[in-house]
Amino acid sequence: MSQQLSHQQLLQVTEEFGTPLYVYHAERIKEQYEKLLNAFAGADVKFFYAAKALTNINILKYIKSIGCNIDCSSINEAKLAAKAGFLPSTILYTSNNISFEEVEEAQRMGIHINIDSISNLKKFGQRFGHSYPVGIRLRPNIMAGGNLKISTGHSASKFGVPLEDIQEVLKVQQQTNLPIRTLHIHTGSEIKDVGVFAKGIEILFEAAQHFPELEVIDLGGGFKIPYMPGEEGTDIELLGKKVKDEFDEYEKKYGKHFQVWFEPGKFLVSEAGYFITKVNVLKHSGEISFAGVDSGLNHFIRPMFYGAYHEIENISNPNGEKKNYNVVGNICETDTFAENRLLPEVREGDHLVFRNAGAYGFEMSSHYNSRFKPAEVMIKDGKAQLIRKRDVLDDLLKNQEDIL
Ligand code: PLP
């Protein structure tokens, strides 16, 4: 049974730090990391936390402290990772349509780089030639993932170098003497089916035949975690076994050993996160009861952006009579968190908690409607500490030039 914060703990932090509030349970992150280590025991695997899910510096430091590596999707994430103490050899930068200046900056940092376009690959080869091994982000032409917004590997996707352009990659490699050390794919987020990863392995094994200097196969992130009650996530034990078997067999057949990399984001931090809001207003309209909370798409956009389902708990009245509510925000667009959701009776002033809010929650928040971003708290060793202060009005004016 996974560790969870109790209603009592959540009410306590709410009282101490106010709402809206993101709360992260450090030990839960460690528990997830250990699940991965156990599931892949015996395989030559490294995990790189996909920082885009949640980049609070304390989270990054904690992830480092448990021995995990880090995957970045911008040069700033890479710089934050360095600030958090990650050594260059433990930082991976998986890029997507970035400027060559940013690739050069990553090279100067001495970190691993997965390049995702022929254009940048050519420039990199011409500039650094044989001196700096790189990875290639390939587009495997596999359609998979939670929905189109988080599917990245299909044949109409903007991500990576299309598989059919592999001859182009080889040409650049030959012309510039560029050592290609890693082949990478990231098929999408919320991939439950182990068969999708197996397909990716098959594709990369085939591509690998062209790259004699290859040492690493990077299978990206995207492990599914359960959101709805009764839902199942990716069977990581099965995946771990599959990966070990496939790579052992390849080694036996071709005498070539690869290290396997994964870049889990959600899997590590989602279930460790709780988003706590307060009900400002109750409204009734015909059959519908609206519970209007002190937040909105500016703080937690997953339900509106992806149609994501998040469990909601009324921690102020957990034993109340169950009724249906539309849980909505206070933003000037329709920002519905949940429709027709059965919840213990909701009263004005009650606190509603969104579960599974650690990944892509705070990270996608904004100042829209000139509202402050939520504060963030980390609970570690049973102790709750503020890791991001609530904004003040000056934060909204920061960087603005007053010219009138
Ligand atoms: N790796 C890459 C290249 C990604 O683009 C993403 C997410 O978009 C991830 C890893 C992490 O995905 P997830 O949080 O689903 O594990």
Short mmCIF file of C-alpha atoms in Angstrom, two decimals, residues 54-256:
data_model
loop_
_atom_site.label_atom_id
_atom_site.label_comp_id
_atom_site.label_asym_id
_atom_site.label_seq_id
_atom_site.Cartn_x
_atom_site.Cartn_y
_atom_site.Cartn_z
CA LEU A 54 7.78 19.80 -11.42
CA THR A 55 10.87 21.98 -11.07
CA ASN A 56 10.78 23.46 -7.60
CA ILE A 57 14.46 23.48 -6.64
CA ASN A 58 13.70 21.52 -3.45
CA ILE A 59 12.06 18.78 -5.48
CA LEU A 60 15.10 18.68 -7.77
CA LYS A 61 17.45 18.49 -4.77
CA TYR A 62 15.36 15.74 -3.23
CA ILE A 63 15.35 13.77 -6.48
CA LYS A 64 19.12 14.12 -6.60
CA SER A 65 19.42 12.96 -2.98
CA ILE A 66 17.67 9.69 -3.78
CA GLY A 67 20.15 8.97 -6.57
CA CYS A 68 18.04 9.64 -9.64
CA ASN A 69 19.40 11.46 -12.73
CA ILE A 70 17.55 14.29 -14.47
CA ASP A 71 16.10 14.96 -17.94
CA CYS A 72 15.53 18.55 -19.03
CA SER A 73 13.43 20.10 -21.77
CA SER A 74 14.95 23.57 -21.78
CA ILE A 75 18.35 25.05 -21.07
CA ASN A 76 16.87 26.73 -18.00
CA GLU A 77 15.79 23.38 -16.60
CA ALA A 78 19.37 22.19 -17.17
CA LYS A 79 20.67 25.24 -15.29
CA LEU A 80 18.23 24.62 -12.45
CA ALA A 81 19.39 21.01 -12.33
CA ALA A 82 23.01 22.18 -12.06
CA LYS A 83 21.96 24.58 -9.29
CA ALA A 84 20.29 21.69 -7.49
CA GLY A 85 23.66 19.91 -7.53
CA PHE A 86 23.29 17.45 -10.42
CA LEU A 87 26.65 16.74 -12.06
CA PRO A 88 26.79 17.23 -15.85
CA SER A 89 27.11 13.48 -16.35
CA THR A 90 23.71 13.03 -14.68
CA ILE A 91 21.90 15.70 -16.72
CA LEU A 92 20.23 14.89 -20.00
CA TYR A 93 18.78 17.54 -22.29
CA THR A 94 16.12 16.14 -24.62
CA SER A 95 15.45 19.01 -26.96
CA ASN A 96 12.56 19.91 -29.21
CA ASN A 97 12.80 22.62 -31.90
CA ILE A 98 15.36 24.66 -29.99
CA SER A 99 17.83 27.21 -31.34
CA PHE A 100 21.36 26.07 -32.08
CA GLU A 101 22.63 28.62 -29.54
CA GLU A 102 20.81 26.61 -26.88
CA VAL A 103 22.37 23.37 -28.11
CA GLU A 104 25.79 25.07 -27.86
CA GLU A 105 25.05 26.18 -24.33
CA ALA A 106 24.16 22.61 -23.38
CA GLN A 107 27.41 21.44 -24.97
CA ARG A 108 29.35 23.98 -22.90
CA MET A 109 27.68 22.62 -19.78
CA GLY A 110 29.01 19.19 -20.72
CA ILE A 111 25.63 17.48 -20.40
CA HIS A 112 24.10 14.70 -22.50
CA ILE A 113 22.12 16.07 -25.43
CA ASN A 114 19.41 14.38 -27.49
CA ILE A 115 19.17 16.38 -30.71
CA ASP A 116 15.78 16.35 -32.43
CA SER A 117 16.31 17.84 -35.91
CA ILE A 118 18.55 17.22 -38.90
CA SER A 119 19.16 20.94 -39.00
CA ASN A 120 20.69 21.10 -35.50
CA LEU A 121 22.44 17.78 -36.02
CA LYS A 122 24.26 19.16 -39.09
CA LYS A 123 25.29 22.30 -37.24
CA PHE A 124 26.42 20.25 -34.27
CA GLY A 125 28.45 17.90 -36.43
CA GLN A 126 30.11 20.77 -38.28
CA ARG A 127 30.94 22.62 -35.07
CA PHE A 128 32.00 19.77 -32.79
CA GLY A 129 32.72 16.88 -35.15
CA HIS A 130 34.06 13.81 -33.44
CA SER A 131 34.69 15.58 -30.11
CA TYR A 132 31.24 15.36 -28.45
CA PRO A 133 29.00 12.28 -28.59
CA VAL A 134 25.30 13.00 -28.90
CA GLY A 135 21.92 11.32 -28.92
CA ILE A 136 19.31 11.50 -31.67
CA ARG A 137 15.67 11.91 -30.81
CA LEU A 138 13.82 9.78 -33.35
CA ARG A 139 10.15 9.91 -34.15
CA PRO A 140 9.12 6.26 -34.11
CA ASN A 141 5.79 6.74 -35.93
CA ILE A 142 3.87 5.02 -33.15
CA MET A 143 0.47 6.35 -32.16
CA ALA A 144 0.06 5.96 -28.39
CA GLY A 145 -0.51 7.95 -25.24
CA GLY A 146 -3.35 9.41 -23.18
CA ASN A 147 -4.66 11.74 -25.90
CA LEU A 148 -3.40 13.64 -28.94
CA LYS A 149 -1.98 16.53 -26.88
CA ILE A 150 0.37 14.15 -25.08
CA SER A 151 1.11 11.77 -27.94
CA THR A 152 4.50 12.64 -29.35
CA GLY A 153 5.65 9.68 -31.42
CA HIS A 154 3.04 9.46 -34.18
CA SER A 155 3.71 10.14 -37.85
CA ALA A 156 2.24 13.65 -37.82
CA SER A 157 4.04 14.72 -34.67
CA LYS A 158 6.46 17.68 -34.51
CA PHE A 159 8.86 15.77 -32.25
CA GLY A 160 12.12 14.21 -33.29
CA VAL A 161 13.72 13.13 -36.53
CA PRO A 162 11.29 10.97 -38.52
CA LEU A 163 12.43 7.38 -38.75
CA GLU A 164 12.31 7.58 -42.53
CA ASP A 165 15.06 10.26 -42.44
CA ILE A 166 17.60 7.96 -40.88
CA GLN A 167 19.73 8.00 -44.06
CA GLU A 168 20.05 11.77 -43.60
CA VAL A 169 21.30 11.20 -40.05
CA LEU A 170 23.86 8.71 -41.34
CA LYS A 171 25.02 11.19 -43.97
CA VAL A 172 25.64 13.86 -41.33
CA GLN A 173 27.39 11.32 -39.15
CA GLN A 174 29.71 10.30 -41.99
CA GLN A 175 30.38 13.82 -43.21
CA THR A 176 31.18 15.24 -39.76
CA ASN A 177 32.51 12.19 -37.93
CA LEU A 178 29.94 12.73 -35.22
CA PRO A 179 29.75 9.93 -32.66
CA ILE A 180 26.11 9.01 -32.10
CA ARG A 181 25.95 7.41 -28.69
CA THR A 182 22.22 7.38 -27.94
CA LEU A 183 19.03 6.69 -29.84
CA HIS A 184 16.01 8.18 -28.13
CA ILE A 185 12.25 8.00 -28.51
CA HIS A 186 9.45 9.40 -26.38
CA THR A 187 6.20 8.02 -27.65
CA GLY A 188 3.89 9.99 -25.37
CA SER A 189 2.53 10.32 -21.86
CA GLU A 190 0.22 7.88 -20.10
CA ILE A 191 1.24 4.77 -22.01
CA LYS A 192 -0.28 1.83 -20.23
CA ASP A 193 0.39 -0.85 -22.79
CA VAL A 194 3.79 -2.49 -22.33
CA GLY A 195 3.47 -3.55 -25.97
CA VAL A 196 4.01 0.08 -27.04
CA PHE A 197 7.38 0.13 -25.31
CA ALA A 198 8.17 -3.26 -26.87
CA LYS A 199 7.38 -1.83 -30.31
CA GLY A 200 9.71 1.09 -29.58
CA ILE A 201 12.49 -1.33 -28.60
CA GLU A 202 11.99 -3.28 -31.82
CA ILE A 203 12.23 -0.10 -33.89
CA LEU A 204 15.32 1.10 -32.08
CA PHE A 205 17.05 -2.29 -32.34
CA GLU A 206 16.58 -2.12 -36.06
CA ALA A 207 17.87 1.45 -36.25
CA ALA A 208 20.78 0.55 -33.95
CA GLN A 209 22.33 -1.63 -36.67
CA HIS A 210 23.40 1.59 -38.45
CA PHE A 211 25.23 3.10 -35.48
CA PRO A 212 28.38 1.22 -34.46
CA GLU A 213 29.21 3.72 -31.68
CA LEU A 214 25.82 3.36 -30.01
CA GLU A 215 25.91 2.72 -26.24
CA VAL A 216 22.49 3.80 -25.02
CA ILE A 217 18.87 3.20 -25.98
CA ASP A 218 16.68 5.88 -24.41
CA LEU A 219 13.01 4.92 -24.29
CA GLY A 220 11.74 8.26 -22.92
CA GLY A 221 9.03 8.62 -20.30
CA GLY A 222 5.32 8.18 -20.31
CA PHE A 223 4.51 5.49 -17.74
CA LYS A 224 0.83 5.71 -16.91
CA ILE A 225 -0.26 6.18 -13.35
CA PRO A 226 -3.81 5.54 -12.14
CA TYR A 227 -6.03 8.63 -11.97
CA MET A 228 -9.52 7.18 -11.62
CA PRO A 229 -10.53 4.88 -8.79
CA GLY A 230 -9.90 1.29 -9.85
CA GLU A 231 -7.77 2.32 -12.83
CA GLU A 232 -4.46 0.58 -13.47
CA GLY A 233 -1.17 2.17 -14.40
CA THR A 234 1.61 0.72 -16.55
CA ASP A 235 2.65 -2.68 -15.26
CA ILE A 236 6.24 -1.67 -14.56
CA GLU A 237 7.21 -5.14 -13.29
CA LEU A 238 6.16 -6.58 -16.62
CA LEU A 239 7.93 -3.76 -18.46
CA GLY A 240 11.08 -4.30 -16.39
CA LYS A 241 11.10 -7.97 -17.26
CA LYS A 242 10.39 -7.29 -20.92
CA VAL A 243 13.24 -4.78 -21.14
CA LYS A 244 15.68 -7.16 -19.47
CA ASP A 245 14.67 -10.09 -21.69
CA GLU A 246 14.75 -8.09 -24.94
CA PHE A 247 18.13 -6.51 -24.25
CA ASP A 248 19.68 -9.77 -22.99
CA GLU A 249 18.50 -11.48 -26.14
CA TYR A 250 19.86 -8.74 -28.38
CA GLU A 251 23.20 -8.97 -26.62
CA LYS A 252 23.31 -12.73 -27.07
CA LYS A 253 22.42 -12.46 -30.74
CA TYR A 254 24.60 -9.51 -31.77
CA GLY A 255 27.26 -9.43 -29.02
CA LYS A 256 26.37 -5.83 -28.31
#
